Amino acid sequence: MAHLITRRAALALTGSALALGQAAAQSGNAIPTQSATAPSLPIEQGATLRMLRPVRFVQPDEEVFRANAARFTQRTGVEVRVDFVGWEDITQQTAVTANTGAGPDLIIGFNEAPHIYADKLHDLADVATYIGQKYGGWKTMAQRYGKRANSDMWVGLPFGASGGPLVWRKSTLNSVGFDAPPDDHDRYLKLSQELKRAGKPSGFALGNAVGDGNGFAQWLVWSFGGYLVDEENNVAINRPETIRALEYLKELYPTFIPGTIAWGDISNNRAYSAGECHMTANGVSLYFSLKNDPAMAAIADDTYMSLLPKGTQQTSPMAGLTLNAMVFKHSRFPNASKAFLQFMLEAEQYDPWLQANLGYWSQPLNAYNESATWSSGDPKISVFKGVMDTSFYAGYKGPISEASAAANANYVMVQMCASVASGQATPQQAASEAERQARRFFRSRR
């Protein structure tokens, strides 16, 4: 889905831009700022930009993003073409762009994408430093995904992250003796067993699902203190903590709704909406799809969201799917590209976009904690406010790299869990196989 914002198109969008400006006057001004000096980015003569980014999951995301881009065109005269592509295509198109040295000037990809192609990208430290100083600093996960490991180079500018907390039916949990999902493993297992006995089971993806499958497997291992690699990128998945996590899964999995071994990213949405599953993990989109459908009003009213259990950790061990912007060296207009990203992260543009996303994307900068997104409207979405405060990320605990991206893309941890849940492997066998698979991607001394 493409959208070319020319001077003429920008003028045609004047009504939207004015409305956006009015919203910014109210919301953007509420965002606290600190003194900061913007970088000098003289826009190249005749500059035009083409951007690639994932298609919206909630409609206002795209609408406000386009209106913001139109305002940039009005202010600078730089025509901007925005191509919205499917989530399953963005990684492949990013690879093609990086490897051919042709195509979009800038891309908003997912998670570690800029780290894979760091040598093909412009350093964005000047914009990151200014934006960070002005808006209270970058959050923990934003710094992890933005900065190249052991370097001051910013390979990406995170725009936000989507979390996947527990989604559950309050009346169902109450009926089996729980006010809310507990934080410890033992009581969480007890809750799942009681839901199964009541004929209202939980369900979590154990298939090769980009968001839900990886999210569940990572939580399971991290919540017992396990991790794929250590700080030096040595493969460390075959450890006692992982074995304990997989032993726990052997007890937990029988409480799930049948079929989760084959679940994709949409499967739990369908099962929960159909009343077949009464507890799962998902982004805010599931809740709002229920809330916006009159036929689902009763389920929406009964639906609550909370962080996944902490287990042995101090905080809930969850990562978020992160939007990460990058500027390619093949662009003839790097200053215009940087100026565009800086413009989009300023409060006058970013806060209305954040609010329009209804909590689906959570902010990368501390100042946006004060956004009306989190203080007005539906209080149930407040669980998504701190998605990027976490110290967990895909590839934890090692440096983000092409290796960690490959391990995630090849579902090393998901398949490890699925093999135990299905009975095809013992925890020890599964952890050993995950170690072997991971070593294909990481150079390990262990």
mmCIF file with all atom_site columns, N, CA and C in Angstrom, residues 166 181-185 188 219 223 248 306-313 315-318:
data_model
loop_
_atom_site.group_PDB
_atom_site.id
_atom_site.type_symbol
_atom_site.label_atom_id
_atom_site.label_alt_id
_atom_site.label_comp_id
_atom_site.label_asym_id
_atom_site.label_entity_id
_atom_site.label_seq_id
_atom_site.pdbx_PDB_ins_code
_atom_site.Cartn_x
_atom_site.Cartn_y
_atom_site.Cartn_z
_atom_site.occupancy
_atom_site.B_iso_or_equiv
_atom_site.pdbx_formal_charge
_atom_site.auth_seq_id
_atom_site.auth_comp_id
_atom_site.auth_asym_id
_atom_site.auth_atom_id
_atom_site.pdbx_PDB_model_num
ATOM 1  N N  . LEU A 1 166 ? -0.817 -10.871 29.361 1.00 0.00 ? 166 LEU A N  1
ATOM 2  C CA . LEU A 1 166 ? -1.944 -11.784 29.519 1.00 0.00 ? 166 LEU A CA 1
ATOM 3  C C  . LEU A 1 166 ? -3.259 -11.067 29.246 1.00 0.00 ? 166 LEU A C  1
ATOM 4  N N  . PRO A 1 181 ? -4.469 -13.259 37.450 1.00 0.00 ? 181 PRO A N  1
ATOM 5  C CA . PRO A 1 181 ? -3.391 -14.240 37.299 1.00 0.00 ? 181 PRO A CA 1
ATOM 6  C C  . PRO A 1 181 ? -2.263 -13.966 38.290 1.00 0.00 ? 181 PRO A C  1
ATOM 7  N N  . PRO A 1 182 ? -1.772 -14.985 38.978 1.00 0.00 ? 182 PRO A N  1
ATOM 8  C CA . PRO A 1 182 ? -0.685 -14.803 39.949 1.00 0.00 ? 182 PRO A CA 1
ATOM 9  C C  . PRO A 1 182 ? 0.672  -14.635 39.271 1.00 0.00 ? 182 PRO A C  1
ATOM 10 N N  . ASP A 1 183 ? 1.648  -14.175 40.047 1.00 0.00 ? 183 ASP A N  1
ATOM 11 C CA . ASP A 1 183 ? 2.985  -13.904 39.523 1.00 0.00 ? 183 ASP A CA 1
ATOM 12 C C  . ASP A 1 183 ? 3.945  -15.086 39.613 1.00 0.00 ? 183 ASP A C  1
ATOM 13 N N  . ASP A 1 184 ? 3.649  -16.063 40.487 1.00 0.00 ? 184 ASP A N  1
ATOM 14 C CA . ASP A 1 184 ? 4.577  -17.176 40.686 1.00 0.00 ? 184 ASP A CA 1
ATOM 15 C C  . ASP A 1 184 ? 4.170  -18.393 39.865 1.00 0.00 ? 184 ASP A C  1
ATOM 16 N N  . HIS A 1 185 ? 5.131  -19.250 39.583 1.00 0.00 ? 185 HIS A N  1
ATOM 17 C CA . HIS A 1 185 ? 4.896  -20.409 38.723 1.00 0.00 ? 185 HIS A CA 1
ATOM 18 C C  . HIS A 1 185 ? 3.878  -21.389 39.309 1.00 0.00 ? 185 HIS A C  1
ATOM 19 N N  . TYR A 1 188 ? 0.307  -20.031 39.232 1.00 0.00 ? 188 TYR A N  1
ATOM 20 C CA . TYR A 1 188 ? -0.089 -19.857 37.834 1.00 0.00 ? 188 TYR A CA 1
ATOM 21 C C  . TYR A 1 188 ? -0.466 -21.202 37.219 1.00 0.00 ? 188 TYR A C  1
ATOM 22 N N  . TRP A 1 219 ? 9.238  -15.938 27.286 1.00 0.00 ? 219 TRP A N  1
ATOM 23 C CA . TRP A 1 219 ? 8.777  -15.752 28.660 1.00 0.00 ? 219 TRP A CA 1
ATOM 24 C C  . TRP A 1 219 ? 9.042  -16.998 29.501 1.00 0.00 ? 219 TRP A C  1
ATOM 25 N N  . SER A 1 223 ? 11.575 -16.640 32.541 1.00 0.00 ? 223 SER A N  1
ATOM 26 C CA . SER A 1 223 ? 10.935 -16.600 33.861 1.00 0.00 ? 223 SER A CA 1
ATOM 27 C C  . SER A 1 223 ? 11.574 -17.580 34.842 1.00 0.00 ? 223 SER A C  1
ATOM 28 N N  . TYR A 1 248 ? 8.501  -27.640 33.677 1.00 0.00 ? 248 TYR A N  1
ATOM 29 C CA . TYR A 1 248 ? 7.271  -26.920 34.033 1.00 0.00 ? 248 TYR A CA 1
ATOM 30 C C  . TYR A 1 248 ? 6.287  -26.938 32.863 1.00 0.00 ? 248 TYR A C  1
ATOM 31 N N  . SER A 1 306 ? -2.977 -8.081  32.043 1.00 0.00 ? 306 SER A N  1
ATOM 32 C CA . SER A 1 306 ? -1.950 -7.929  33.072 1.00 0.00 ? 306 SER A CA 1
ATOM 33 C C  . SER A 1 306 ? -0.644 -8.525  32.571 1.00 0.00 ? 306 SER A C  1
ATOM 34 N N  . LEU A 1 307 ? 0.458  -8.145  33.204 1.00 0.00 ? 307 LEU A N  1
ATOM 35 C CA . LEU A 1 307 ? 1.762  -8.643  32.791 1.00 0.00 ? 307 LEU A CA 1
ATOM 36 C C  . LEU A 1 307 ? 1.867  -10.148 33.014 1.00 0.00 ? 307 LEU A C  1
ATOM 37 N N  . LEU A 1 308 ? 2.669  -10.793 32.201 1.00 0.00 ? 308 LEU A N  1
ATOM 38 C CA . LEU A 1 308 ? 2.935  -12.216 32.378 1.00 0.00 ? 308 LEU A CA 1
ATOM 39 C C  . LEU A 1 308 ? 3.621  -12.450 33.722 1.00 0.00 ? 308 LEU A C  1
ATOM 40 N N  . PRO A 1 309 ? 3.461  -13.632 34.326 1.00 0.00 ? 309 PRO A N  1
ATOM 41 C CA . PRO A 1 309 ? 4.047  -13.900 35.644 1.00 0.00 ? 309 PRO A CA 1
ATOM 42 C C  . PRO A 1 309 ? 5.550  -13.638 35.691 1.00 0.00 ? 309 PRO A C  1
ATOM 43 N N  . LYS A 1 310 ? 6.016  -13.120 36.826 1.00 0.00 ? 310 LYS A N  1
ATOM 44 C CA . LYS A 1 310 ? 7.443  -12.849 37.009 1.00 0.00 ? 310 LYS A CA 1
ATOM 45 C C  . LYS A 1 310 ? 8.249  -14.125 37.147 1.00 0.00 ? 310 LYS A C  1
ATOM 46 N N  . GLY A 1 311 ? 7.662  -15.151 37.731 1.00 0.00 ? 311 GLY A N  1
ATOM 47 C CA . GLY A 1 311 ? 8.431  -16.356 38.006 1.00 0.00 ? 311 GLY A CA 1
ATOM 48 C C  . GLY A 1 311 ? 9.555  -16.058 38.970 1.00 0.00 ? 311 GLY A C  1
ATOM 49 N N  . THR A 1 312 ? 10.779 -16.369 38.598 1.00 0.00 ? 312 THR A N  1
ATOM 50 C CA . THR A 1 312 ? 11.935 -16.140 39.471 1.00 0.00 ? 312 THR A CA 1
ATOM 51 C C  . THR A 1 312 ? 12.546 -14.748 39.289 1.00 0.00 ? 312 THR A C  1
ATOM 52 N N  . GLN A 1 313 ? 12.000 -13.937 38.394 1.00 0.00 ? 313 GLN A N  1
ATOM 53 C CA . GLN A 1 313 ? 12.587 -12.638 38.079 1.00 0.00 ? 313 GLN A CA 1
ATOM 54 C C  . GLN A 1 313 ? 11.985 -11.518 38.933 1.00 0.00 ? 313 GLN A C  1
ATOM 55 N N  . THR A 1 315 ? 11.074 -8.548  37.673 1.00 0.00 ? 315 THR A N  1
ATOM 56 C CA . THR A 1 315 ? 10.028 -7.936  36.864 1.00 0.00 ? 315 THR A CA 1
ATOM 57 C C  . THR A 1 315 ? 9.529  -8.966  35.859 1.00 0.00 ? 315 THR A C  1
ATOM 58 N N  . SER A 1 316 ? 8.390  -8.707  35.266 1.00 0.00 ? 316 SER A N  1
ATOM 59 C CA . SER A 1 316 ? 7.846  -9.627  34.275 1.00 0.00 ? 316 SER A CA 1
ATOM 60 C C  . SER A 1 316 ? 8.803  -9.719  33.083 1.00 0.00 ? 316 SER A C  1
ATOM 61 N N  . PRO A 1 317 ? 9.282  -10.917 32.745 1.00 0.00 ? 317 PRO A N  1
ATOM 62 C CA . PRO A 1 317 ? 10.264 -11.062 31.666 1.00 0.00 ? 317 PRO A CA 1
ATOM 63 C C  . PRO A 1 317 ? 9.604  -11.095 30.293 1.00 0.00 ? 317 PRO A C  1
ATOM 64 N N  . MET A 1 318 ? 9.317  -9.921  29.777 1.00 0.00 ? 318 MET A N  1
ATOM 65 C CA . MET A 1 318 ? 8.646  -9.795  28.490 1.00 0.00 ? 318 MET A CA 1
ATOM 66 C C  . MET A 1 318 ? 9.428  -8.849  27.589 1.00 0.00 ? 318 MET A C  1
#
